[in-house]
CSV table of N, CA, C and O in Angstrom, one decimal:
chain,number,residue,atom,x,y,z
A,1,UNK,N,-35.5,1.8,22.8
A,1,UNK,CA,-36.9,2.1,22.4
A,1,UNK,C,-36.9,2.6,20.9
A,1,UNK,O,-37.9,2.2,20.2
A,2,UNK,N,-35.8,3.5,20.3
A,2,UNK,CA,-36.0,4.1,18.7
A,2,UNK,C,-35.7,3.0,18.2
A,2,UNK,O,-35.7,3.2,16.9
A,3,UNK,N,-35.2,1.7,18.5
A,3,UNK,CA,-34.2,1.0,17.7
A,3,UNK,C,-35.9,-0.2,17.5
A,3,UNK,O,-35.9,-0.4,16.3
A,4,UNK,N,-37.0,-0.8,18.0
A,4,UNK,CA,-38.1,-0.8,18.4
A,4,UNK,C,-38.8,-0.3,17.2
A,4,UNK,O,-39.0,-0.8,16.1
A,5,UNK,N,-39.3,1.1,17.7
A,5,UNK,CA,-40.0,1.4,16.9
A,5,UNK,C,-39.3,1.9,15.2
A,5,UNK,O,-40.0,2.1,14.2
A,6,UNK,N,-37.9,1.9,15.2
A,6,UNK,CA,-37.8,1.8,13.4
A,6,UNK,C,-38.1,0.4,13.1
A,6,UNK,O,-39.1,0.2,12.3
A,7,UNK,N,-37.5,-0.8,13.5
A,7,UNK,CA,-37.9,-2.0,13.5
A,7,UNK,C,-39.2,-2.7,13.2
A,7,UNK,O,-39.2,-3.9,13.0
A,8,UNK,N,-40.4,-1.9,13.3
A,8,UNK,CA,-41.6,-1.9,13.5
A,8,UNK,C,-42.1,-1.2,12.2
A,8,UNK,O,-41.6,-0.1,11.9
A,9,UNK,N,-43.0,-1.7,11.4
A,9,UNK,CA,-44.0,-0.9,10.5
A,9,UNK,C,-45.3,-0.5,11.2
A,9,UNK,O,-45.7,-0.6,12.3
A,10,UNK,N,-45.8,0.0,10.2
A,10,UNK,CA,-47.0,0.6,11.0
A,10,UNK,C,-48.3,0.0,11.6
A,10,UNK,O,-49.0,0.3,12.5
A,11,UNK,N,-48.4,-1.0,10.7
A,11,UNK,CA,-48.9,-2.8,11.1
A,11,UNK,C,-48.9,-3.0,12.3
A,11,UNK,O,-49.9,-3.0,13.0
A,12,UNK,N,-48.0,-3.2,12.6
A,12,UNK,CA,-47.1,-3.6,13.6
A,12,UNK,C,-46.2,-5.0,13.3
A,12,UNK,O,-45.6,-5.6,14.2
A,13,UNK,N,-46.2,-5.2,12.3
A,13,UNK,CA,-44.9,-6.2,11.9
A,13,UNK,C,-43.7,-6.0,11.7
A,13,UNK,O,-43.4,-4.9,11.1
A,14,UNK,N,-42.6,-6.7,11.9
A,14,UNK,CA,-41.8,-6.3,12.2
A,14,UNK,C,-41.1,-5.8,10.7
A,14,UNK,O,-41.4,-6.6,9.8
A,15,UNK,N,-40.6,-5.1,10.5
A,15,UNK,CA,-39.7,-4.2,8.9
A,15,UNK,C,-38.3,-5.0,9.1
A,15,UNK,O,-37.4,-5.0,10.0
A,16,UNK,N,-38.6,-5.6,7.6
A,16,UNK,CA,-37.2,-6.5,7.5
A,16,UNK,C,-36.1,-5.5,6.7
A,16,UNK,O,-34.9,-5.8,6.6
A,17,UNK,N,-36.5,-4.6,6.2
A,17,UNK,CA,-35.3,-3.2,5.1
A,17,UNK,C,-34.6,-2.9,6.5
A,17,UNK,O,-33.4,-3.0,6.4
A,18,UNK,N,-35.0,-2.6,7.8
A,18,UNK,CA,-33.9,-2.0,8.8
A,18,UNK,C,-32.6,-2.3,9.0
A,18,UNK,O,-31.7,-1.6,8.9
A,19,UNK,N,-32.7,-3.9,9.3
A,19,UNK,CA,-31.1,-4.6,8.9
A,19,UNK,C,-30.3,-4.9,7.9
A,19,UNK,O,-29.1,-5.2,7.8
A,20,UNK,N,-31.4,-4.8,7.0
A,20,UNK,CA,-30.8,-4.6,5.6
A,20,UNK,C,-30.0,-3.1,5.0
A,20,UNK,O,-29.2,-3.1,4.1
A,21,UNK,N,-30.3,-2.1,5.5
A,21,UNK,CA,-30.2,-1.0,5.3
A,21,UNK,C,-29.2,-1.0,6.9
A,21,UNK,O,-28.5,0.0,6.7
A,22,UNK,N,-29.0,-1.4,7.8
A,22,UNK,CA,-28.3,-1.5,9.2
A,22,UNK,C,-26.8,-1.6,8.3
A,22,UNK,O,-25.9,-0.7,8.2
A,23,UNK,N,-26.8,-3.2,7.5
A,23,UNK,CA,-25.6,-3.5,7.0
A,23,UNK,C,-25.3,-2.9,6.1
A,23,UNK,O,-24.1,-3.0,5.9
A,24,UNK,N,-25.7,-2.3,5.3
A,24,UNK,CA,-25.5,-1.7,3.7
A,24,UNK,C,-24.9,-0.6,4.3
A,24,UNK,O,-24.0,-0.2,3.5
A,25,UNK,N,-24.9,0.2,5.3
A,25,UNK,CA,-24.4,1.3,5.9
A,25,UNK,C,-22.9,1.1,6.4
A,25,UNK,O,-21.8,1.6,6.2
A,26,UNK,N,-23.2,0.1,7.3
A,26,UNK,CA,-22.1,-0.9,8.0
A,26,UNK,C,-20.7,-1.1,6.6
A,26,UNK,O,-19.6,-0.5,6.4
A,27,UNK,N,-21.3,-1.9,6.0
A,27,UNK,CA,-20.4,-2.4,4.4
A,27,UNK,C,-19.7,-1.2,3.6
A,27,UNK,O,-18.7,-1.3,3.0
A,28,UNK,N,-20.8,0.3,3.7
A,28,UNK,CA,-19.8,1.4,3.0
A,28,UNK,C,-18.6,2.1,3.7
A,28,UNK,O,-17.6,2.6,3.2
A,29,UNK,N,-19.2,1.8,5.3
A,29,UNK,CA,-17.8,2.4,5.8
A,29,UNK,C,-16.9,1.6,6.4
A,29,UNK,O,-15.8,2.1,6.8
A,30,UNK,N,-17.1,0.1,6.6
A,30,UNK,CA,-15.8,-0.2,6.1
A,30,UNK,C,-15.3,-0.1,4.7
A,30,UNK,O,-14.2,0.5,4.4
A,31,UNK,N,-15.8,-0.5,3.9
A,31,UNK,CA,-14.9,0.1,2.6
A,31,UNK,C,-14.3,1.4,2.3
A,31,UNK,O,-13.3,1.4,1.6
A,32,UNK,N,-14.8,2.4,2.7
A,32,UNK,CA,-14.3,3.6,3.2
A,32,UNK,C,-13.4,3.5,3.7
A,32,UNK,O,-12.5,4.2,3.2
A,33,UNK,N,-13.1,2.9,4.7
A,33,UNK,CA,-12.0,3.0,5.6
A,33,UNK,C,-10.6,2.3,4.8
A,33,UNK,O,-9.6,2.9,4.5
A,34,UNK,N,-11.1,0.9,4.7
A,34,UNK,CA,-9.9,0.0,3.7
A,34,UNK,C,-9.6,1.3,2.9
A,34,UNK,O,-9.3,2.3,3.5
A,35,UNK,N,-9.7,1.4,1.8
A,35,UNK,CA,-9.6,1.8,0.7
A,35,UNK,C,-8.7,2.8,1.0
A,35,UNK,O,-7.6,2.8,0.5
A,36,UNK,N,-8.9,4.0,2.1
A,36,UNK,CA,-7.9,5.1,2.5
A,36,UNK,C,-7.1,4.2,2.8
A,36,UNK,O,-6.1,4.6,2.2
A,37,UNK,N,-6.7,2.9,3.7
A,37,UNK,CA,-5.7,2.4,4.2
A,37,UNK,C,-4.9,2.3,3.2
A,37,UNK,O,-3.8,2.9,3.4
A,38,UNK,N,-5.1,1.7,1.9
A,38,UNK,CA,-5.1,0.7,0.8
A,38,UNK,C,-4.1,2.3,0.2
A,38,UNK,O,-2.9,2.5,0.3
A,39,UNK,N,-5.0,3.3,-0.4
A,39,UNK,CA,-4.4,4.3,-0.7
A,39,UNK,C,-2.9,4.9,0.1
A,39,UNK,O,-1.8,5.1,-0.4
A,40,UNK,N,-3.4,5.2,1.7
A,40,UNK,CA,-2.0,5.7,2.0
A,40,UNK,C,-0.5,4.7,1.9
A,40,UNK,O,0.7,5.1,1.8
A,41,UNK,N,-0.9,3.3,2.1
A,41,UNK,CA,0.0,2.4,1.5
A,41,UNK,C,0.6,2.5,0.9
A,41,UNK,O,1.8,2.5,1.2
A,42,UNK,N,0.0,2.8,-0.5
A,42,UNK,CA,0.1,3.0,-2.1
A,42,UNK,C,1.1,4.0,-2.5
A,42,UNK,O,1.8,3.7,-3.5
A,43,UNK,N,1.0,5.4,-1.6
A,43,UNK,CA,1.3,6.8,-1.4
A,43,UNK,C,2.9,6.4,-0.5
A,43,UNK,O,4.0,6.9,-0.9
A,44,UNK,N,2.8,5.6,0.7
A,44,UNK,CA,4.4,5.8,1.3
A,44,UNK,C,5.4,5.0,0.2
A,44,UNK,O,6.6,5.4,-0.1
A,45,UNK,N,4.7,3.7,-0.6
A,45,UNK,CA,5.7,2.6,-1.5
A,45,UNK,C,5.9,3.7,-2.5
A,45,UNK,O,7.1,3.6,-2.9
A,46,UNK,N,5.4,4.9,-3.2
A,46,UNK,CA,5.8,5.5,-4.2
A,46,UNK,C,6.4,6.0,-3.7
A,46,UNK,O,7.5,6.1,-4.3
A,47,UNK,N,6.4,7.1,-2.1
A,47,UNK,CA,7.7,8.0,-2.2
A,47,UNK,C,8.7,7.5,-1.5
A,47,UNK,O,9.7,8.2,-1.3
A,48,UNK,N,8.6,6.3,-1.2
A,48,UNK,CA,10.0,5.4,-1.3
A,48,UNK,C,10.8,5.0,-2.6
A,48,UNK,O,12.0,5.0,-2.7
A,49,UNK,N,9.9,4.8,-3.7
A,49,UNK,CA,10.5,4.4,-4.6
A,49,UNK,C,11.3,5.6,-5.5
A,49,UNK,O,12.3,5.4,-6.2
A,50,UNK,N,10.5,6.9,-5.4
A,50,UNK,CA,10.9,8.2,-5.7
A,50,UNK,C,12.3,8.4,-5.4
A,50,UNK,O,13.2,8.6,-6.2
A,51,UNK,N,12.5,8.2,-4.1
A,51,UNK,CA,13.4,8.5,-2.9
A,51,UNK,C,14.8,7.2,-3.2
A,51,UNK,O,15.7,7.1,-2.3
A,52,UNK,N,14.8,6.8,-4.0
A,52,UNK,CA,15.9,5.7,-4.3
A,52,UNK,C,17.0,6.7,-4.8
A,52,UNK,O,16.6,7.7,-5.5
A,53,UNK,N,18.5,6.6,-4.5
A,53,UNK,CA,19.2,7.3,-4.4
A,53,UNK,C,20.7,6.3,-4.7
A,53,UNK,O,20.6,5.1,-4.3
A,54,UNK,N,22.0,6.7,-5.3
A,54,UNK,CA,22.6,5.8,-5.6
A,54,UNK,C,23.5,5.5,-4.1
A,54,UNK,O,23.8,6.3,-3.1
A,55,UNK,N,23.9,4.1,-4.2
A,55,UNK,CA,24.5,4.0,-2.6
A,55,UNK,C,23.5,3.2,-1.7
A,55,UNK,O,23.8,2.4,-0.8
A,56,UNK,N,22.0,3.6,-2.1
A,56,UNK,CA,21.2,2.6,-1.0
A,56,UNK,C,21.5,1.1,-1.2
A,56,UNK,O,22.1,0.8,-2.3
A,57,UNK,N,21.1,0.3,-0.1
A,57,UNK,CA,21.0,-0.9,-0.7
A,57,UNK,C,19.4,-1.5,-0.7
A,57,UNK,O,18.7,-1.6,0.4
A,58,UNK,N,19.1,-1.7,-1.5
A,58,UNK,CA,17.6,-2.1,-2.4
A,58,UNK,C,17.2,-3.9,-2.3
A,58,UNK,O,18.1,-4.8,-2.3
A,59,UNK,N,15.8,-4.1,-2.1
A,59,UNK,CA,15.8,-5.9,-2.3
A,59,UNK,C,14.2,-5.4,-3.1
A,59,UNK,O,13.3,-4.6,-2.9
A,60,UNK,N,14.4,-6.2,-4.1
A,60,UNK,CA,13.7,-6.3,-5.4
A,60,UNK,C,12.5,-7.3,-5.2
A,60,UNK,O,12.8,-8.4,-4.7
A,61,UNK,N,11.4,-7.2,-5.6
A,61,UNK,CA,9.9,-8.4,-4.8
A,61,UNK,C,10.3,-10.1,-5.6
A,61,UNK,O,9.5,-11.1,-5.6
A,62,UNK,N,11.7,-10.2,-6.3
A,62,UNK,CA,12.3,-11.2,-6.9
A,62,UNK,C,12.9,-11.9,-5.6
A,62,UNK,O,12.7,-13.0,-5.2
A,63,UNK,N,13.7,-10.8,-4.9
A,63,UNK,CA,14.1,-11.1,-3.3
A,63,UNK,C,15.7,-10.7,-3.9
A,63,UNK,O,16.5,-11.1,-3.2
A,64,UNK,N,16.2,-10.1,-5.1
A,64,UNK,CA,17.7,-10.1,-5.1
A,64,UNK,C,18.0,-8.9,-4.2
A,64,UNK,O,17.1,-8.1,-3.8
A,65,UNK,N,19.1,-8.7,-3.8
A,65,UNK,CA,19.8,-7.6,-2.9
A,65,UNK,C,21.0,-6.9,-3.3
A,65,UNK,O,22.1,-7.4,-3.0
A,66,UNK,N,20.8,-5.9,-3.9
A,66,UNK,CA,22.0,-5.4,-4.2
A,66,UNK,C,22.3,-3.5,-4.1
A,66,UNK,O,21.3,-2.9,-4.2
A,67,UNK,N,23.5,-2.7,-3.9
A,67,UNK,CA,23.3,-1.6,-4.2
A,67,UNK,C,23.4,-0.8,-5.5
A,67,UNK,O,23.9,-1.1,-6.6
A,68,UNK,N,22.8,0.0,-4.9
A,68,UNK,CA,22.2,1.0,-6.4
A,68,UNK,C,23.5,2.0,-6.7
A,68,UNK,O,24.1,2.8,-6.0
A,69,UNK,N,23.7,1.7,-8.1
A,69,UNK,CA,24.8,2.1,-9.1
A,69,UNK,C,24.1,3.2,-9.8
A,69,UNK,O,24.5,4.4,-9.6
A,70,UNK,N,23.0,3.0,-10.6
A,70,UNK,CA,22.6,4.4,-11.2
A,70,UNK,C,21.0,4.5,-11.3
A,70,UNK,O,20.2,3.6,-11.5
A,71,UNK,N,21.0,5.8,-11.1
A,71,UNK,CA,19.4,5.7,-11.1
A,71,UNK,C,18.7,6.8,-12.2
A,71,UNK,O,19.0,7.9,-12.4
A,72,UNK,N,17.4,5.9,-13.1
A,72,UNK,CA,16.9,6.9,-14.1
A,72,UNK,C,15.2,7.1,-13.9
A,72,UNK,O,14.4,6.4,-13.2
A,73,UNK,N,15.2,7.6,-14.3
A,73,UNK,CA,13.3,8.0,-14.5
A,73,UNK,C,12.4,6.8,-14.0
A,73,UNK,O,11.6,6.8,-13.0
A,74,UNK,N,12.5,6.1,-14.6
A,74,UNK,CA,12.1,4.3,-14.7
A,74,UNK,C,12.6,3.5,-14.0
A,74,UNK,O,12.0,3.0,-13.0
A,75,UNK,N,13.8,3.3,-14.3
A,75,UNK,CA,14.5,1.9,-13.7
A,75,UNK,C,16.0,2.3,-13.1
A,75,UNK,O,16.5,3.4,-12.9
A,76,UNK,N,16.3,1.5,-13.0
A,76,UNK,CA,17.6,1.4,-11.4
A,76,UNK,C,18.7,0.3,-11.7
A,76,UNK,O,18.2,-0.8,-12.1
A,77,UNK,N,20.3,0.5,-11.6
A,77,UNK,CA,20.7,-0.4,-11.8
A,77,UNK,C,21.2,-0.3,-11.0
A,77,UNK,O,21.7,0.7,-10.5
A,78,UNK,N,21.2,-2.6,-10.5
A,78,UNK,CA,22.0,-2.7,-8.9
A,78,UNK,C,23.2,-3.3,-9.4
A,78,UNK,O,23.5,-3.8,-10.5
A,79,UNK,N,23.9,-3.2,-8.0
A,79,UNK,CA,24.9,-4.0,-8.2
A,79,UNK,C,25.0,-5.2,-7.3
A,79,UNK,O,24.7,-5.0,-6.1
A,80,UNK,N,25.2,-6.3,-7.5
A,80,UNK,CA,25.1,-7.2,-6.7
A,80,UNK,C,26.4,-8.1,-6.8
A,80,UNK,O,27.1,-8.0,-7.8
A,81,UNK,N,26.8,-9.4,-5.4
A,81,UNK,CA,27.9,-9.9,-5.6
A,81,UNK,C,29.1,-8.9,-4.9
A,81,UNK,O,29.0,-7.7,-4.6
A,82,UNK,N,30.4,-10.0,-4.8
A,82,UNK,CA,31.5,-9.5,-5.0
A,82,UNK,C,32.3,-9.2,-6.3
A,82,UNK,O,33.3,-8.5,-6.5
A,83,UNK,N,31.4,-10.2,-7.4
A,83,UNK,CA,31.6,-9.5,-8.4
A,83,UNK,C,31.2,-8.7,-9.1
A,83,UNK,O,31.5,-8.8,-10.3
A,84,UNK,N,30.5,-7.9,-8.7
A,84,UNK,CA,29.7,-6.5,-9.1
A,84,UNK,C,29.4,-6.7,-10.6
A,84,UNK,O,29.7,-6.1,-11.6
A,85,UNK,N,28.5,-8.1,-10.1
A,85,UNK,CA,27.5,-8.4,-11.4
A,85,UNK,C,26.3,-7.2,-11.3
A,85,UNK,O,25.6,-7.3,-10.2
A,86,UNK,N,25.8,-6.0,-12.5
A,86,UNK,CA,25.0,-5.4,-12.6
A,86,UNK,C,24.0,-6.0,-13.5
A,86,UNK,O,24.1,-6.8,-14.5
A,87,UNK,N,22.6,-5.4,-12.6
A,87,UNK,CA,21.3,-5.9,-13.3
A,87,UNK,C,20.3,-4.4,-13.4
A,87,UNK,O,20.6,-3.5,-12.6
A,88,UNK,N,19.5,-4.3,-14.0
A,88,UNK,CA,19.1,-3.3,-14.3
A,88,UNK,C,17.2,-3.7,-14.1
A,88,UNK,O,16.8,-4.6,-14.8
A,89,UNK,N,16.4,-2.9,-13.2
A,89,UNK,CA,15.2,-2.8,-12.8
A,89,UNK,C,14.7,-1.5,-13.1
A,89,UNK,O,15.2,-0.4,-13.2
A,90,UNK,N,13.2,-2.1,-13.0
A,90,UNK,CA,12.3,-1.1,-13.3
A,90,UNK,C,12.3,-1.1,-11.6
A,90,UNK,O,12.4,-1.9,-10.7
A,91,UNK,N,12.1,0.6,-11.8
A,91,UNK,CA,11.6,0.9,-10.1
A,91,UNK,C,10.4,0.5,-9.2
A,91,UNK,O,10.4,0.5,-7.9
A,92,UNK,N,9.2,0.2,-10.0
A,92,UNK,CA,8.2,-0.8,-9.5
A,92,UNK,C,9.0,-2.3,-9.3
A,92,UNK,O,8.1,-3.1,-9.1
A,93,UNK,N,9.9,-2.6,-9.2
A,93,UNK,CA,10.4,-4.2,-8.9
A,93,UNK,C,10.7,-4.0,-7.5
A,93,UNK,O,10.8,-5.0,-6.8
A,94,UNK,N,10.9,-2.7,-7.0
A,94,UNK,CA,11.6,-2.6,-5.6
A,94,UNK,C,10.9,-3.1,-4.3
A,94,UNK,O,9.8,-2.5,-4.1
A,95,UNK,N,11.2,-3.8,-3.6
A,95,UNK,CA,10.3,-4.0,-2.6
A,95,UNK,C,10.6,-3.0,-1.5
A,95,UNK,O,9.7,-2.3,-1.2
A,96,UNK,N,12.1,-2.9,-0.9
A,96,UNK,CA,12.0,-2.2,-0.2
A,96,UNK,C,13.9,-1.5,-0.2
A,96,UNK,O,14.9,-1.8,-0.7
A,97,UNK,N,13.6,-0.5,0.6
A,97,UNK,CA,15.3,0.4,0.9
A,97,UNK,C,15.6,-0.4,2.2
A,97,UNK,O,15.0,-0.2,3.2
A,98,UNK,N,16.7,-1.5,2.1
A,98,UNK,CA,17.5,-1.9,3.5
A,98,UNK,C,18.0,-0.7,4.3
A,98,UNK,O,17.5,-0.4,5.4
A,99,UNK,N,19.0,0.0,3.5
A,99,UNK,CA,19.9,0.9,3.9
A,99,UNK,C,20.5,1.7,3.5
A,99,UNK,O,21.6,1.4,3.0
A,100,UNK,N,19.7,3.3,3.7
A,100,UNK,CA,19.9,4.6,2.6
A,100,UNK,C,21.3,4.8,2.5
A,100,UNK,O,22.1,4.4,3.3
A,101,UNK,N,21.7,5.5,1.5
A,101,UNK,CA,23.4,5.5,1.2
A,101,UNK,C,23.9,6.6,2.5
A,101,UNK,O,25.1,6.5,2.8
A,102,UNK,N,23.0,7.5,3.2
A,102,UNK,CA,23.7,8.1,3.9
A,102,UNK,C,24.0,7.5,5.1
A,102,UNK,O,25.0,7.9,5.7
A,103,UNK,N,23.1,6.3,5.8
A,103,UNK,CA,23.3,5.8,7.1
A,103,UNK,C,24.4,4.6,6.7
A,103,UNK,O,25.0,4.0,7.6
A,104,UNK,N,24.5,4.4,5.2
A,104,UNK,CA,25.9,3.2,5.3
A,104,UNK,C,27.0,4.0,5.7
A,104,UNK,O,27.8,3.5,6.6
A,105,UNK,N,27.3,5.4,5.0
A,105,UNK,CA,28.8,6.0,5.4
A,105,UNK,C,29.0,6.2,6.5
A,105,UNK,O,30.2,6.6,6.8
């Protein structure tokens, strides 16, 4: 019955702003919602990337795989191969930690 009478002007024709004003309400809180998703996302990939330590083994959004030799402020150098060919990344290149140096030993 309230859903009725907001729907209704005082005319009695029906008020087209309701569903207009229905979705515009609808549209801010999903955006609300994403956006925190989007943020805490954002928030676990940096304190992973913080958390790089020498010994992990690292795969770079290139897709290379190698473990980590030395780590600076910025960037990270892996080792990759059996010939411990070293390459040197920025820590935004990292996609993800395979396997922290303490669960290899």
């Amino acid at each position: 019955m309230n859903y009725f009478i907001l729907s209704m002007s005082a005319d009695g024709q029906p008020n087209t702003l309701f569903p207009a004003i229905m979705m515009l309400v609808f549209v801010i809180v999903l955006f609300f919602f994403m956006s925190r998703k989007q943020k805490k996302e954002e928030k676990a990939l940096q304190e992973m990337k913080d958390s790089i330590k020498i010994g992990d083994e690292v795969t770079t959004i290139g897709g290379i795989v190698g473990r980590v030799v030395n780590v600076k402020e910025e960037t990270i150098v892996i080792e990759t191969t059996k010939d411990r060919t070293k390459i040197r990344f920025l820590k935004s290149a990292v996609k993800s930690v395979d396997v922290k140096a303490e669960d290899a030993e």
